[in-house]
Structure formats: structure tokens, C-alpha cells
Amino acid sequence: MNEKNNVTAVERTILLIKAISLSPEPVGVTELSKQTGIPKPTVSRFCVTLTNLGMLDRNEQDEYSLGLIFIALGERVKASRNSAEIAQPYIDKLAKDIGESINLGICNEDTVYTIYNVSGESSVLVSKLVPISPLYCSSLGKIFLMHRSKDEIISFFDQELPKRTIYTQTTYEDYLNWKQEYDKTGVTTETEEYEYGLSCIAAPLYDHEKKLIAAISLSAPTSRLELKGRKELAQKLKETASEISAIYDKLYIRRKDISG
């Protein structure tokens, strides 16, 4: 399937989900076809696929409604927005202080999503960063790997992981080295593992129960990171992460007091 067909499939999927979400009752294929302008056979095929994926529910009359997965996804979106709103002023200040790009990321399965970013000094490399990255070759991703169980880690590295650069590390033995560094320094790093010329450092963000909820990272050209000093920048990143985590904790205590 070519790129145009892929885009069309995505557009049709979104149209169907929107139409179903706006219907007060479960809706059938004929009505969905009328509302979206998508041929009935295509609507039927897409709805069956989405049902198999858990995105839709189908009743005995072959009518469709949104699946329960959207409840979980909605809660995750709200949590992500709350995290970004709380962290934003601290991230903005750090970016201004050190002159580098700072990112706030969350994890879903084996992918990191950058939900907030503020640019530091001008850099073509940093501006090319995409908001989605794998766990194993990004400093943000490595933070989330650090908090998985041993069995989960072994299973993760059993799969074939493609190299993005010659420096990309893809084995369980590599992970053990990252873990040793993380236990010692409290941060994860990557040097040109995702993009040539670019390096990153990341630190975790915890909630009131000391559970990992997000991570922040700084991204910079490798040469500039070395010039400014990795250890110094890592320390400032950790301090900011601690400040944000402390705010999460205080907000929980305040909400608990208000609720009685």
C-alpha cells in the first residue's frame, strides 16, 4: 500500500471514530456510510478491524459504539496535560538558563511521546527531532526502561531492534551498562544513538507514590554538550526534575486535604 492509500485509511478511520463518538446511540454501517460518505463495504471492513483491535464495541444488531479503551486513553490524555501544565514553567526556566532544548516525555508501551518541548540555542539537529521515539535509543526511553522488571527488559531485548546509527545499542548487555550508569548518576544518556551529531540526557519525574510518570531530557549538538559540560548540565536537569516531582507531591497532598 502506498503512502497516499495509508493516509486515506487513517482519515477514514478518524472520520468513523468521530461519527460514532457523536452518536447518542450505537450506530450501524448504513448510517455511518451516510454520515461519512465512505462506501458501506469499506465502513464494514474498517469497523470490524477496529472492533478486533478493541477500539469499538458491536452489539447484536451489528451497531457500533466506542470501546472501553477510550476511557483509559482519555484518562491518559488528561494526566499528560496536567503533567505538562505543572512542568512547563520549570522546563522553560531550565531551557533559558542552560540555552538548550528541554523535552517532557511520557511512555506508551514501547514508544516515548514528547508532549512538551521548548527550544534552547538555535540548532538544525534539535529542530529535526520528532515527537515520537523508541525506548532503546533515546535518553527519555532509557528512563522508562530503567523502571521495568527484569523479565520485561529481557523480553524487550529479545526482539530485533533496528540501528539508527552505528552508535545505537540494542542488546540486553548494553542495557545493563545503562542501568549501572543510571544507578550511579540518576540520569540516562545517549550520544548520537538516535541522530548523528545529537546527544541527550534525561531524568525521571515521580508522583506522590514515587512512581515514574514522565521524564525530562535536554537535547543538544554533541560538541556543544561537551563544551558546556555533561556533568554540570546533568546536575541542573536532575535539580529541575526534583522540583517538578516535589510539586506533583504537594499537589496530591493539597487535593487530599481538600477532599477530606
PDB file of C-alpha atoms in Angstrom:
ATOM      1  CA  MET A   1       0.000   0.000   0.000  1.00  0.00           C
ATOM      2  CA  ASN A   2       1.464   3.390  -0.953  1.00  0.00           C
ATOM      3  CA  GLU A   3       1.673   6.465   1.262  1.00  0.00           C
ATOM      4  CA  LYS A   4      -1.432   8.074  -0.231  1.00  0.00           C
ATOM      5  CA  ASN A   5      -3.525   4.971   0.488  1.00  0.00           C
ATOM      6  CA  ASN A   6      -2.156   4.845   4.049  1.00  0.00           C
ATOM      7  CA  VAL A   7      -3.164   8.470   4.645  1.00  0.00           C
ATOM      8  CA  THR A   8      -6.628   7.840   3.210  1.00  0.00           C
ATOM      9  CA  ALA A   9      -7.091   4.865   5.531  1.00  0.00           C
ATOM     10  CA  VAL A  10      -6.122   6.981   8.543  1.00  0.00           C
ATOM     11  CA  GLU A  11      -8.506   9.769   7.510  1.00  0.00           C
ATOM     12  CA  ARG A  12     -11.382   7.323   7.098  1.00  0.00           C
ATOM     13  CA  THR A  13     -10.652   5.699  10.446  1.00  0.00           C
ATOM     14  CA  ILE A  14     -10.764   9.079  12.173  1.00  0.00           C
ATOM     15  CA  LEU A  15     -13.977  10.046  10.386  1.00  0.00           C
ATOM     16  CA  LEU A  16     -15.647   6.836  11.546  1.00  0.00           C
ATOM     17  CA  ILE A  17     -14.486   7.178  15.143  1.00  0.00           C
ATOM     18  CA  LYS A  18     -15.695  10.790  15.248  1.00  0.00           C
ATOM     19  CA  ALA A  19     -19.075   9.851  13.790  1.00  0.00           C
ATOM     20  CA  ILE A  20     -19.527   7.045  16.309  1.00  0.00           C
ATOM     21  CA  SER A  21     -18.448   9.255  19.205  1.00  0.00           C
ATOM     22  CA  LEU A  22     -21.046  11.909  18.286  1.00  0.00           C
ATOM     23  CA  SER A  23     -23.907   9.407  18.095  1.00  0.00           C
ATOM     24  CA  PRO A  24     -26.024   9.137  21.282  1.00  0.00           C
ATOM     25  CA  GLU A  25     -26.791   5.521  20.420  1.00  0.00           C
ATOM     26  CA  PRO A  26     -24.875   2.646  18.782  1.00  0.00           C
ATOM     27  CA  VAL A  27     -24.864   3.241  15.039  1.00  0.00           C
ATOM     28  CA  GLY A  28     -24.940   0.859  12.098  1.00  0.00           C
ATOM     29  CA  VAL A  29     -22.889   0.634   8.909  1.00  0.00           C
ATOM     30  CA  THR A  30     -25.565   2.183   6.656  1.00  0.00           C
ATOM     31  CA  GLU A  31     -25.881   5.284   8.823  1.00  0.00           C
ATOM     32  CA  LEU A  32     -22.121   5.611   9.187  1.00  0.00           C
ATOM     33  CA  SER A  33     -21.771   5.437   5.403  1.00  0.00           C
ATOM     34  CA  LYS A  34     -24.317   8.262   5.001  1.00  0.00           C
ATOM     35  CA  GLN A  35     -22.634  10.452   7.615  1.00  0.00           C
ATOM     36  CA  THR A  36     -19.080   9.993   6.387  1.00  0.00           C
ATOM     37  CA  GLY A  37     -19.515   9.437   2.660  1.00  0.00           C
ATOM     38  CA  ILE A  38     -17.445   6.269   2.900  1.00  0.00           C
ATOM     39  CA  PRO A  39     -18.773   3.259   0.920  1.00  0.00           C
ATOM     40  CA  LYS A  40     -20.633   0.691   3.025  1.00  0.00           C
ATOM     41  CA  PRO A  41     -18.238  -2.208   2.307  1.00  0.00           C
ATOM     42  CA  THR A  42     -15.331  -0.040   3.429  1.00  0.00           C
ATOM     43  CA  VAL A  43     -17.176   1.096   6.558  1.00  0.00           C
ATOM     44  CA  SER A  44     -17.970  -2.514   7.414  1.00  0.00           C
ATOM     45  CA  ARG A  45     -14.380  -3.629   6.900  1.00  0.00           C
ATOM     46  CA  PHE A  46     -12.942  -0.777   8.965  1.00  0.00           C
ATOM     47  CA  CYS A  47     -15.432  -1.279  11.793  1.00  0.00           C
ATOM     48  CA  VAL A  48     -14.696  -5.000  12.007  1.00  0.00           C
ATOM     49  CA  THR A  49     -10.962  -4.262  12.172  1.00  0.00           C
ATOM     50  CA  LEU A  50     -11.428  -1.579  14.846  1.00  0.00           C
ATOM     51  CA  THR A  51     -13.626  -3.949  16.847  1.00  0.00           C
ATOM     52  CA  ASN A  52     -10.972  -6.670  16.686  1.00  0.00           C
ATOM     53  CA  LEU A  53      -8.445  -4.112  17.967  1.00  0.00           C
ATOM     54  CA  GLY A  54     -10.689  -3.213  20.901  1.00  0.00           C
ATOM     55  CA  MET A  55     -11.387   0.313  19.643  1.00  0.00           C
ATOM     56  CA  LEU A  56     -15.097  -0.342  19.007  1.00  0.00           C
ATOM     57  CA  ASP A  57     -17.854  -2.476  20.540  1.00  0.00           C
ATOM     58  CA  ARG A  58     -20.506  -4.206  18.377  1.00  0.00           C
ATOM     59  CA  ASN A  59     -23.958  -5.206  19.648  1.00  0.00           C
ATOM     60  CA  GLU A  60     -26.301  -7.945  18.434  1.00  0.00           C
ATOM     61  CA  GLN A  61     -27.802  -5.588  15.845  1.00  0.00           C
ATOM     62  CA  ASP A  62     -24.331  -5.059  14.301  1.00  0.00           C
ATOM     63  CA  GLU A  63     -24.288  -1.480  15.565  1.00  0.00           C
ATOM     64  CA  TYR A  64     -21.107   0.141  16.804  1.00  0.00           C
ATOM     65  CA  SER A  65     -20.071   2.262  19.776  1.00  0.00           C
ATOM     66  CA  LEU A  66     -16.708   3.331  21.136  1.00  0.00           C
ATOM     67  CA  GLY A  67     -14.796   0.679  23.066  1.00  0.00           C
ATOM     68  CA  LEU A  68     -13.822   0.967  26.720  1.00  0.00           C
ATOM     69  CA  ILE A  69     -10.235   1.598  25.660  1.00  0.00           C
ATOM     70  CA  PHE A  70     -11.184   5.232  25.048  1.00  0.00           C
ATOM     71  CA  ILE A  71     -11.828   5.679  28.783  1.00  0.00           C
ATOM     72  CA  ALA A  72      -8.253   4.679  29.551  1.00  0.00           C
ATOM     73  CA  LEU A  73      -6.917   6.776  26.696  1.00  0.00           C
ATOM     74  CA  GLY A  74      -8.910   9.786  27.889  1.00  0.00           C
ATOM     75  CA  GLU A  75      -7.520   9.482  31.390  1.00  0.00           C
ATOM     76  CA  ARG A  76      -4.013   9.246  29.977  1.00  0.00           C
ATOM     77  CA  VAL A  77      -4.517  12.384  27.896  1.00  0.00           C
ATOM     78  CA  LYS A  78      -5.790  14.293  30.946  1.00  0.00           C
ATOM     79  CA  ALA A  79      -2.860  13.099  33.030  1.00  0.00           C
ATOM     80  CA  SER A  80      -0.420  14.083  30.277  1.00  0.00           C
ATOM     81  CA  ARG A  81      -1.873  17.577  30.022  1.00  0.00           C
ATOM     82  CA  ASN A  82      -1.763  18.015  33.782  1.00  0.00           C
ATOM     83  CA  SER A  83       1.849  16.876  33.828  1.00  0.00           C
ATOM     84  CA  ALA A  84       2.767  19.299  31.066  1.00  0.00           C
ATOM     85  CA  GLU A  85       0.995  22.245  32.699  1.00  0.00           C
ATOM     86  CA  ILE A  86       2.747  21.629  36.013  1.00  0.00           C
ATOM     87  CA  ALA A  87       6.173  21.073  34.488  1.00  0.00           C
ATOM     88  CA  GLN A  88       6.092  23.827  31.866  1.00  0.00           C
ATOM     89  CA  PRO A  89       7.412  26.798  33.923  1.00  0.00           C
ATOM     90  CA  TYR A  90      10.286  24.707  35.300  1.00  0.00           C
ATOM     91  CA  ILE A  91      11.169  23.387  31.856  1.00  0.00           C
ATOM     92  CA  ASP A  92      11.030  26.894  30.376  1.00  0.00           C
ATOM     93  CA  LYS A  93      13.337  28.231  33.086  1.00  0.00           C
ATOM     94  CA  LEU A  94      15.865  25.433  32.634  1.00  0.00           C
ATOM     95  CA  ALA A  95      15.942  25.904  28.859  1.00  0.00           C
ATOM     96  CA  LYS A  96      16.570  29.612  29.337  1.00  0.00           C
ATOM     97  CA  ASP A  97      19.254  29.047  31.987  1.00  0.00           C
ATOM     98  CA  ILE A  98      21.301  26.497  30.031  1.00  0.00           C
ATOM     99  CA  GLY A  99      20.398  27.518  26.486  1.00  0.00           C
ATOM    100  CA  GLU A 100      19.425  24.024  25.369  1.00  0.00           C
ATOM    101  CA  SER A 101      16.228  22.307  24.262  1.00  0.00           C
ATOM    102  CA  ILE A 102      14.258  20.609  27.040  1.00  0.00           C
ATOM    103  CA  ASN A 103      11.673  17.889  26.422  1.00  0.00           C
ATOM    104  CA  LEU A 104       8.922  16.339  28.526  1.00  0.00           C
ATOM    105  CA  GLY A 105       8.063  12.774  27.575  1.00  0.00           C
ATOM    106  CA  ILE A 106       5.614  10.056  28.559  1.00  0.00           C
ATOM    107  CA  CYS A 107       5.643   6.376  27.625  1.00  0.00           C
ATOM    108  CA  ASN A 108       3.012   4.218  25.988  1.00  0.00           C
ATOM    109  CA  GLU A 109       4.053   0.590  25.508  1.00  0.00           C
ATOM    110  CA  ASP A 110       7.400   0.720  23.659  1.00  0.00           C
ATOM    111  CA  THR A 111       7.223   4.310  22.454  1.00  0.00           C
ATOM    112  CA  VAL A 112       8.056   7.663  24.020  1.00  0.00           C
ATOM    113  CA  TYR A 113       5.854  10.646  23.183  1.00  0.00           C
ATOM    114  CA  THR A 114       7.203  14.163  23.670  1.00  0.00           C
ATOM    115  CA  ILE A 115       4.258  16.171  24.999  1.00  0.00           C
ATOM    116  CA  TYR A 116       6.095  19.434  25.587  1.00  0.00           C
ATOM    117  CA  ASN A 117       9.282  20.939  24.189  1.00  0.00           C
ATOM    118  CA  VAL A 118      10.999  24.288  24.453  1.00  0.00           C
ATOM    119  CA  SER A 119      13.962  25.181  22.260  1.00  0.00           C
ATOM    120  CA  GLY A 120      17.261  26.487  23.542  1.00  0.00           C
ATOM    121  CA  GLU A 121      20.032  27.751  21.269  1.00  0.00           C
ATOM    122  CA  SER A 122      19.388  27.513  17.542  1.00  0.00           C
ATOM    123  CA  SER A 123      20.196  24.098  16.131  1.00  0.00           C
ATOM    124  CA  VAL A 124      19.046  22.375  12.965  1.00  0.00           C
ATOM    125  CA  LEU A 125      19.681  18.975  14.570  1.00  0.00           C
ATOM    126  CA  VAL A 126      17.473  19.654  17.566  1.00  0.00           C
ATOM    127  CA  SER A 127      14.723  21.201  15.460  1.00  0.00           C
ATOM    128  CA  LYS A 128      14.539  17.961  13.443  1.00  0.00           C
ATOM    129  CA  LEU A 129      13.653  15.868  16.500  1.00  0.00           C
ATOM    130  CA  VAL A 130      10.365  14.035  16.063  1.00  0.00           C
ATOM    131  CA  PRO A 131       7.841  13.842  18.937  1.00  0.00           C
ATOM    132  CA  ILE A 132       7.938  10.026  18.910  1.00  0.00           C
ATOM    133  CA  SER A 133      10.993   7.906  19.668  1.00  0.00           C
ATOM    134  CA  PRO A 134      11.891   4.302  20.591  1.00  0.00           C
ATOM    135  CA  LEU A 135      12.848   3.308  24.128  1.00  0.00           C
ATOM    136  CA  TYR A 136      16.287   1.924  23.420  1.00  0.00           C
ATOM    137  CA  CYS A 137      17.958   4.772  21.515  1.00  0.00           C
ATOM    138  CA  SER A 138      16.662   7.860  23.315  1.00  0.00           C
ATOM    139  CA  SER A 139      17.595   9.097  26.771  1.00  0.00           C
ATOM    140  CA  LEU A 140      13.900   9.540  27.608  1.00  0.00           C
ATOM    141  CA  GLY A 141      13.178   5.981  26.535  1.00  0.00           C
ATOM    142  CA  LYS A 142      16.004   4.609  28.642  1.00  0.00           C
ATOM    143  CA  ILE A 143      14.461   6.206  31.738  1.00  0.00           C
ATOM    144  CA  PHE A 144      11.311   4.167  31.216  1.00  0.00           C
ATOM    145  CA  LEU A 145      13.324   1.006  30.604  1.00  0.00           C
ATOM    146  CA  MET A 146      15.083   1.549  33.934  1.00  0.00           C
ATOM    147  CA  HIS A 147      11.731   1.148  35.694  1.00  0.00           C
ATOM    148  CA  ARG A 148      10.648  -2.122  34.088  1.00  0.00           C
ATOM    149  CA  SER A 149      11.018  -5.567  35.598  1.00  0.00           C
ATOM    150  CA  LYS A 150      13.888  -7.860  34.633  1.00  0.00           C
ATOM    151  CA  ASP A 151      11.553 -10.174  32.719  1.00  0.00           C
ATOM    152  CA  GLU A 152      10.095  -7.238  30.786  1.00  0.00           C
ATOM    153  CA  ILE A 153      13.570  -5.983  29.942  1.00  0.00           C
ATOM    154  CA  ILE A 154      14.759  -9.383  28.718  1.00  0.00           C
ATOM    155  CA  SER A 155      11.619  -9.763  26.607  1.00  0.00           C
ATOM    156  CA  PHE A 156      12.106  -6.282  25.156  1.00  0.00           C
ATOM    157  CA  PHE A 157      15.662  -7.002  24.036  1.00  0.00           C
ATOM    158  CA  ASP A 158      14.712 -10.404  22.614  1.00  0.00           C
ATOM    159  CA  GLN A 159      13.103  -8.612  19.689  1.00  0.00           C
ATOM    160  CA  GLU A 160      15.083  -7.326  16.728  1.00  0.00           C
ATOM    161  CA  LEU A 161      15.828  -3.644  17.291  1.00  0.00           C
ATOM    162  CA  PRO A 162      16.995  -1.676  14.249  1.00  0.00           C
ATOM    163  CA  LYS A 163      20.066   0.525  14.492  1.00  0.00           C
ATOM    164  CA  ARG A 164      19.550   4.193  13.640  1.00  0.00           C
ATOM    165  CA  THR A 165      23.285   4.986  13.707  1.00  0.00           C
ATOM    166  CA  ILE A 166      26.483   2.993  14.149  1.00  0.00           C
ATOM    167  CA  TYR A 167      26.357   4.015  17.823  1.00  0.00           C
ATOM    168  CA  THR A 168      22.888   2.614  18.512  1.00  0.00           C
ATOM    169  CA  GLN A 169      22.982  -0.036  21.247  1.00  0.00           C
ATOM    170  CA  THR A 170      20.448  -2.855  21.019  1.00  0.00           C
ATOM    171  CA  THR A 171      21.365  -5.667  23.441  1.00  0.00           C
ATOM    172  CA  TYR A 172      20.499  -6.665  26.974  1.00  0.00           C
ATOM    173  CA  GLU A 173      24.199  -6.299  27.848  1.00  0.00           C
ATOM    174  CA  ASP A 174      24.007  -2.681  26.661  1.00  0.00           C
ATOM    175  CA  TYR A 175      21.024  -2.180  28.949  1.00  0.00           C
ATOM    176  CA  LEU A 176      22.996  -3.475  31.929  1.00  0.00           C
ATOM    177  CA  ASN A 177      25.634  -0.826  31.244  1.00  0.00           C
ATOM    178  CA  TRP A 178      22.946   1.871  31.056  1.00  0.00           C
ATOM    179  CA  LYS A 179      21.466   0.620  34.326  1.00  0.00           C
ATOM    180  CA  GLN A 180      24.842   0.786  36.045  1.00  0.00           C
ATOM    181  CA  GLU A 181      25.264   4.378  34.865  1.00  0.00           C
ATOM    182  CA  TYR A 182      21.722   5.287  35.921  1.00  0.00           C
ATOM    183  CA  ASP A 183      22.112   3.805  39.398  1.00  0.00           C
ATOM    184  CA  LYS A 184      25.305   5.823  39.834  1.00  0.00           C
ATOM    185  CA  THR A 185      24.262   9.175  38.333  1.00  0.00           C
ATOM    186  CA  GLY A 186      20.457   9.293  38.394  1.00  0.00           C
ATOM    187  CA  VAL A 187      20.309  10.125  34.667  1.00  0.00           C
ATOM    188  CA  THR A 188      20.383   8.300  31.352  1.00  0.00           C
ATOM    189  CA  THR A 189      22.368   9.464  28.348  1.00  0.00           C
ATOM    190  CA  GLU A 190      22.673   8.773  24.662  1.00  0.00           C
ATOM    191  CA  THR A 191      25.403  10.016  22.359  1.00  0.00           C
ATOM    192  CA  GLU A 192      24.439  10.016  18.684  1.00  0.00           C
ATOM    193  CA  GLU A 193      22.455   6.785  19.101  1.00  0.00           C
ATOM    194  CA  TYR A 194      19.320   8.314  17.566  1.00  0.00           C
ATOM    195  CA  GLU A 195      20.775  11.025  15.325  1.00  0.00           C
ATOM    196  CA  TYR A 196      24.333  11.727  14.256  1.00  0.00           C
ATOM    197  CA  GLY A 197      25.707  14.845  15.948  1.00  0.00           C
ATOM    198  CA  LEU A 198      22.999  14.913  18.628  1.00  0.00           C
ATOM    199  CA  SER A 199      23.239  13.895  22.293  1.00  0.00           C
ATOM    200  CA  CYS A 200      20.679  13.818  25.103  1.00  0.00           C
ATOM    201  CA  ILE A 201      20.469  13.458  28.893  1.00  0.00           C
ATOM    202  CA  ALA A 202      17.265  12.505  30.757  1.00  0.00           C
ATOM    203  CA  ALA A 203      15.978  12.404  34.334  1.00  0.00           C
ATOM    204  CA  PRO A 204      12.811  10.854  35.832  1.00  0.00           C
ATOM    205  CA  LEU A 205       9.694  12.535  37.226  1.00  0.00           C
ATOM    206  CA  TYR A 206       7.819  10.795  40.041  1.00  0.00           C
ATOM    207  CA  ASP A 207       4.359  11.157  41.558  1.00  0.00           C
ATOM    208  CA  HIS A 208       3.440  11.194  45.260  1.00  0.00           C
ATOM    209  CA  GLU A 209       3.891   7.418  45.466  1.00  0.00           C
ATOM    210  CA  LYS A 210       7.373   7.671  43.924  1.00  0.00           C
ATOM    211  CA  LYS A 211       6.099   6.018  40.768  1.00  0.00           C
ATOM    212  CA  LEU A 212       7.536   7.088  37.423  1.00  0.00           C
ATOM    213  CA  ILE A 213       5.026   9.184  35.482  1.00  0.00           C
ATOM    214  CA  ALA A 214       7.186  11.076  32.977  1.00  0.00           C
ATOM    215  CA  ALA A 215      10.733  12.159  32.221  1.00  0.00           C
ATOM    216  CA  ILE A 216      12.524  15.285  31.072  1.00  0.00           C
ATOM    217  CA  SER A 217      15.538  15.478  28.804  1.00  0.00           C
ATOM    218  CA  LEU A 218      17.876  18.030  27.323  1.00  0.00           C
ATOM    219  CA  SER A 219      18.940  17.740  23.690  1.00  0.00           C
ATOM    220  CA  ALA A 220      21.951  19.431  22.142  1.00  0.00           C
ATOM    221  CA  PRO A 221      24.592  19.016  19.468  1.00  0.00           C
ATOM    222  CA  THR A 222      27.247  16.685  20.880  1.00  0.00           C
ATOM    223  CA  SER A 223      30.045  19.236  20.543  1.00  0.00           C
ATOM    224  CA  ARG A 224      28.094  21.899  22.444  1.00  0.00           C
ATOM    225  CA  LEU A 225      27.121  19.441  25.172  1.00  0.00           C
ATOM    226  CA  GLU A 226      30.760  18.568  25.703  1.00  0.00           C
ATOM    227  CA  LEU A 227      31.752  22.251  25.736  1.00  0.00           C
ATOM    228  CA  LYS A 228      29.193  23.156  28.383  1.00  0.00           C
ATOM    229  CA  GLY A 229      29.949  20.056  30.461  1.00  0.00           C
ATOM    230  CA  ARG A 230      27.787  16.945  30.660  1.00  0.00           C
ATOM    231  CA  LYS A 231      28.050  16.602  34.435  1.00  0.00           C
ATOM    232  CA  GLU A 232      27.063  20.203  35.071  1.00  0.00           C
ATOM    233  CA  LEU A 233      24.098  20.017  32.708  1.00  0.00           C
ATOM    234  CA  ALA A 234      23.022  16.659  34.143  1.00  0.00           C
ATOM    235  CA  GLN A 235      23.037  18.115  37.646  1.00  0.00           C
ATOM    236  CA  LYS A 236      20.833  21.046  36.605  1.00  0.00           C
ATOM    237  CA  LEU A 237      18.472  18.645  34.840  1.00  0.00           C
ATOM    238  CA  LYS A 238      18.202  16.471  37.970  1.00  0.00           C
ATOM    239  CA  GLU A 239      17.529  19.516  40.140  1.00  0.00           C
ATOM    240  CA  THR A 240      14.699  20.592  37.856  1.00  0.00           C
ATOM    241  CA  ALA A 241      13.283  17.060  37.826  1.00  0.00           C
ATOM    242  CA  SER A 242      13.309  17.032  41.642  1.00  0.00           C
ATOM    243  CA  GLU A 243      11.499  20.383  41.741  1.00  0.00           C
ATOM    244  CA  ILE A 244       8.785  19.146  39.394  1.00  0.00           C
ATOM    245  CA  SER A 245       8.362  15.876  41.309  1.00  0.00           C
ATOM    246  CA  ALA A 246       8.055  17.849  44.547  1.00  0.00           C
ATOM    247  CA  ILE A 247       5.240  19.907  43.013  1.00  0.00           C
ATOM    248  CA  TYR A 248       3.414  16.732  41.988  1.00  0.00           C
ATOM    249  CA  ASP A 249       3.711  15.541  45.589  1.00  0.00           C
ATOM    250  CA  LYS A 250       2.477  18.843  47.076  1.00  0.00           C
ATOM    251  CA  LEU A 251      -0.477  18.988  44.719  1.00  0.00           C
ATOM    252  CA  TYR A 252      -1.523  15.477  45.752  1.00  0.00           C
ATOM    253  CA  ILE A 253      -1.328  16.374  49.456  1.00  0.00           C
ATOM    254  CA  ARG A 254      -3.321  19.556  48.842  1.00  0.00           C
ATOM    255  CA  ARG A 255      -6.019  17.698  46.890  1.00  0.00           C
ATOM    256  CA  LYS A 256      -6.173  15.038  49.611  1.00  0.00           C
ATOM    257  CA  ASP A 257      -6.670  17.718  52.287  1.00  0.00           C
ATOM    258  CA  ILE A 258      -9.404  19.411  50.257  1.00  0.00           C
ATOM    259  CA  SER A 259     -11.254  16.144  49.657  1.00  0.00           C
ATOM    260  CA  GLY A 260     -11.126  15.327  53.357  1.00  0.00           C
TER     261      GLY A 260
END
